[in-house]
mmCIF file of C-alpha atoms in Angstrom:
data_model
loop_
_atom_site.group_PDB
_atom_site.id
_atom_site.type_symbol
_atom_site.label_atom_id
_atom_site.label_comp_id
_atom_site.label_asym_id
_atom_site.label_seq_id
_atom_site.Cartn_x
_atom_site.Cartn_y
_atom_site.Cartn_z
ATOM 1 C CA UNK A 860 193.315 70.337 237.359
ATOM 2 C CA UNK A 861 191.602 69.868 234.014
ATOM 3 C CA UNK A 862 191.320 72.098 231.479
ATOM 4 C CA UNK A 863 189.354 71.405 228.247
ATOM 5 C CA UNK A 864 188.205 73.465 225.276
ATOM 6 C CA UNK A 865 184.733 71.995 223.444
ATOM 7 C CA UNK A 866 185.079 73.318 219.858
ATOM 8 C CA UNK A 867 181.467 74.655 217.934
ATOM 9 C CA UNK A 868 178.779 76.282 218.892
ATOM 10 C CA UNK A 869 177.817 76.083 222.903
ATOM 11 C CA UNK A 870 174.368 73.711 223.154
ATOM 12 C CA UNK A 871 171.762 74.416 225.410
ATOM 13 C CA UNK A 872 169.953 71.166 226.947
ATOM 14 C CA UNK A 873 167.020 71.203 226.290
ATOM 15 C CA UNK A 874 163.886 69.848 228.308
ATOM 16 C CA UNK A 875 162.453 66.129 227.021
ATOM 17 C CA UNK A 876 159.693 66.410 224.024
ATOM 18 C CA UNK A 877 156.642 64.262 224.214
ATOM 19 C CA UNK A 878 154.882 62.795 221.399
ATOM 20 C CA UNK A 879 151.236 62.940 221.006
ATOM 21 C CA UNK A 880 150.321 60.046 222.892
ATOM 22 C CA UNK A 881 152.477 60.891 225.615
ATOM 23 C CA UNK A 882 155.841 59.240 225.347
ATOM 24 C CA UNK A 883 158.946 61.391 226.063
ATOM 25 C CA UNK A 884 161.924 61.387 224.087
ATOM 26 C CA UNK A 885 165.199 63.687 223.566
ATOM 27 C CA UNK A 886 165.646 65.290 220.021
ATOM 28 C CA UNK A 887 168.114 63.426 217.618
ATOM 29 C CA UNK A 888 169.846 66.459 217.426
ATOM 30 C CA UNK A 889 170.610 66.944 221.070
ATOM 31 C CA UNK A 890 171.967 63.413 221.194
ATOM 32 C CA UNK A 891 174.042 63.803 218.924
ATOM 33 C CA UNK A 892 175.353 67.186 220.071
ATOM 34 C CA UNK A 893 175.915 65.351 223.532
ATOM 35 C CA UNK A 894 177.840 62.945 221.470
ATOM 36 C CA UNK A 895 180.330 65.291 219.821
ATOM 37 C CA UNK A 896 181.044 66.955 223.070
ATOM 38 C CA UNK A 897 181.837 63.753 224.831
ATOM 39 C CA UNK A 898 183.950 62.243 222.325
ATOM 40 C CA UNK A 899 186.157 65.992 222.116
ATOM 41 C CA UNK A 900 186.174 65.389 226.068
ATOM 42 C CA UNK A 901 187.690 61.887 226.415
ATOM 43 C CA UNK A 902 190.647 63.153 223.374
ATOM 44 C CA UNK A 903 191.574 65.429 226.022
ATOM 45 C CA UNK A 904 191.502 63.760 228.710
ATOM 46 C CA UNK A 905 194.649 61.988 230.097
ATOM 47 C CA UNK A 906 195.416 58.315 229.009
ATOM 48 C CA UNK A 907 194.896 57.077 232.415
ATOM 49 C CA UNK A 908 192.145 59.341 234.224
ATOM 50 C CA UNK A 909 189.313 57.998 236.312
ATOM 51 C CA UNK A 910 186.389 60.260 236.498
ATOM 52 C CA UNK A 911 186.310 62.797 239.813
ATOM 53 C CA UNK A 912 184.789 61.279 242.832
ATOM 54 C CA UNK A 913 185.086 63.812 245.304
ATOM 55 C CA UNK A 914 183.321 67.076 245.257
ATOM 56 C CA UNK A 915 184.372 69.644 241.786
ATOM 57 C CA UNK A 916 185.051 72.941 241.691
ATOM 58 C CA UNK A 917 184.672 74.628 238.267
ATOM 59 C CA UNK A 918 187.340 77.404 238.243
ATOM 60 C CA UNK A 919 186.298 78.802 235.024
ATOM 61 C CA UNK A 920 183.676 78.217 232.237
ATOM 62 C CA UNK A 921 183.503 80.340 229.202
ATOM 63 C CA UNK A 922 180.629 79.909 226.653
ATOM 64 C CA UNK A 923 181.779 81.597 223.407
ATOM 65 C CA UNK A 924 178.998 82.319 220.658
ATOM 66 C CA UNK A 925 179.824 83.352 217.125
ATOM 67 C CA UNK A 926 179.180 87.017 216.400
ATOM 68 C CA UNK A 927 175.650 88.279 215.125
ATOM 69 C CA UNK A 928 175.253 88.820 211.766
ATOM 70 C CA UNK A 929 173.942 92.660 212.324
ATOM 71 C CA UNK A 930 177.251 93.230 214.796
ATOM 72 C CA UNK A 931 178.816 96.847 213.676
ATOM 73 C CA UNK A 932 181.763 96.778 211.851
ATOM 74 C CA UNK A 933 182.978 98.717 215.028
ATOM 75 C CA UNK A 934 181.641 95.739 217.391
ATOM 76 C CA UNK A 935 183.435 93.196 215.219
ATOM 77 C CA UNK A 936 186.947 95.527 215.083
ATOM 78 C CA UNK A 937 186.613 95.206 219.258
ATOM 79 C CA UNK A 938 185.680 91.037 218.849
ATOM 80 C CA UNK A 939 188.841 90.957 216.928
ATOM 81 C CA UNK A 940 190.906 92.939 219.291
ATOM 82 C CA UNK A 941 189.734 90.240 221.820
ATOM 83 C CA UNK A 942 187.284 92.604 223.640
ATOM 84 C CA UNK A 943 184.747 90.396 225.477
ATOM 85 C CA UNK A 944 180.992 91.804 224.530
ATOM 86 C CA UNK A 945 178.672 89.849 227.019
ATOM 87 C CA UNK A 946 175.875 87.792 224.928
ATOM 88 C CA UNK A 947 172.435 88.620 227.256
ATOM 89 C CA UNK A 948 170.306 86.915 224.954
ATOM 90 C CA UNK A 949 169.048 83.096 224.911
ATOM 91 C CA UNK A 950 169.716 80.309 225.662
ATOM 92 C CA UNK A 951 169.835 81.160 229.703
ATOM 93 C CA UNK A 952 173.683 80.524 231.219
ATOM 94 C CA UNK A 953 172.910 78.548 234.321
ATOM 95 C CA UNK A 954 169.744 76.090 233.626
ATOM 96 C CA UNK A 955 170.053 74.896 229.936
ATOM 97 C CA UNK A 956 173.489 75.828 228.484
ATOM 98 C CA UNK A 957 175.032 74.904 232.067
ATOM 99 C CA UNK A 958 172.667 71.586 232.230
ATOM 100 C CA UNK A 959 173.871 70.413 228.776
ATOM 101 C CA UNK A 960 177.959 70.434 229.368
ATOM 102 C CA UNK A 961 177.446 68.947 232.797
ATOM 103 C CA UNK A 962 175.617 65.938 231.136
ATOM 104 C CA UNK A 963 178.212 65.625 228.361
ATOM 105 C CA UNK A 964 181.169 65.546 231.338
ATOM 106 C CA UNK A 965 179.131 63.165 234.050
ATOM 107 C CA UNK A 966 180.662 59.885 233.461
ATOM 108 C CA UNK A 967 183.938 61.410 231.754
ATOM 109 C CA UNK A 968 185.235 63.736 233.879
ATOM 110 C CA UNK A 969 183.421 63.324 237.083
ATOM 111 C CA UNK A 970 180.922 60.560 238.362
ATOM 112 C CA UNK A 971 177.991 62.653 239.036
ATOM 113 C CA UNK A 972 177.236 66.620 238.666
ATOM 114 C CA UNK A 973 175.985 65.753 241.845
ATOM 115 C CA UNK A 974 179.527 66.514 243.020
ATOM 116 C CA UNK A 975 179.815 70.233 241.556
ATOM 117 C CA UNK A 976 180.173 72.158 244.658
ATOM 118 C CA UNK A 977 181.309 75.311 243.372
ATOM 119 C CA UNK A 978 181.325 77.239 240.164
ATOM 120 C CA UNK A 979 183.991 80.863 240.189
ATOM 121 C CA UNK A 980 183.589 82.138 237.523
ATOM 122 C CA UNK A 981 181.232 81.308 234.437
ATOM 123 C CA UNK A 982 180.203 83.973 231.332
ATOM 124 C CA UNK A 983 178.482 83.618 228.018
ATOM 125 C CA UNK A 984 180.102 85.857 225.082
ATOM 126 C CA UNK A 985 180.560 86.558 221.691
ATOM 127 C CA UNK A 986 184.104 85.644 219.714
ATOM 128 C CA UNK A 987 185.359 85.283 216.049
ATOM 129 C CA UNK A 988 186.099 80.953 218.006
ATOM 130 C CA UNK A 989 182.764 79.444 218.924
ATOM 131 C CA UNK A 990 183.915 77.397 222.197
ATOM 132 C CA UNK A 991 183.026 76.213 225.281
ATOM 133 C CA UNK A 992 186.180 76.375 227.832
ATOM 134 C CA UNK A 993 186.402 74.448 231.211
ATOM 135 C CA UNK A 994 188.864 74.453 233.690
ATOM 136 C CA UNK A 995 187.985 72.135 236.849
ATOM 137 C CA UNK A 996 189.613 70.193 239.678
ATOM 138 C CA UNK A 997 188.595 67.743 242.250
ATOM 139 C CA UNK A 998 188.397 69.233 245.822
ATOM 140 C CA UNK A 999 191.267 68.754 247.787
ATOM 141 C CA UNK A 1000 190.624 66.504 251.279
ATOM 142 C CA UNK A 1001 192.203 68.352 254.417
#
């Protein structure tokens, strides 16, 4: 079992940009994002882990977002008496921001997100932390 905790702002991946004569290419700043994640990642990770090569199961993943800046002073009172208040506005939970941390882990944590079979239980909130939180495991052979 691996838990991990991504500090800053959750990412969404987002699709490649093309140029005007046709050449694609991912934004500097998504790169780099990708970069930040990976390198919290591997200081987590144990000294000797090899990435996942059976089938994953994602046990939990939490997206936390930092509050809005018109939030009641009665919305931010429940925030910080760790009340979870849903975040149904973009970026989409299970295409971009979902695409984005699977991309950052492939190659750390497991070998392809190929090998995600199952995800249990995944939200997108708001928080006084901007996170992303991950628990996983590699499926047990019977």
């Amino acid at each position: 079992m691996i838990n991990l905790i991504i500090l800053g702002i959750p990412f969404p991946k987002q699709s490649f940009r093309f140029t005007k004569t046709g050449i694609r290419y991912i934004p500097k700043k998504i790169e780099n994002e990708q970069g930040s994640i990976r390198a919290q990642i591997i200081q987590q990770l144990p000294k000797d882990f090899e990435p996942f090569d059976k089938g994953v199961i994602i046990e939990r993943l939490l997206f936390v977002f930092p509050p809005l800046k018109g939030f009641s002073k009665k919305k931010m009172k429940e925030l910080e008496e760790g009340k979870e208040i849903y975040k149904i506005t973009r970026p989409d939970l299970t295409d971009n921001l979902l695409k984005g941390l699977m991309d950052a882990l492939e190659g750390i944590v497991f070998v392809n997100d190929s090998q995600i079979c199952e995800i249990k239980n995944i939200k997108k909130i708001y928080g006084l932390k901007p996170r992303t939180e991950i628990i996983l495991r590699e499926v047990e052979e019977k």
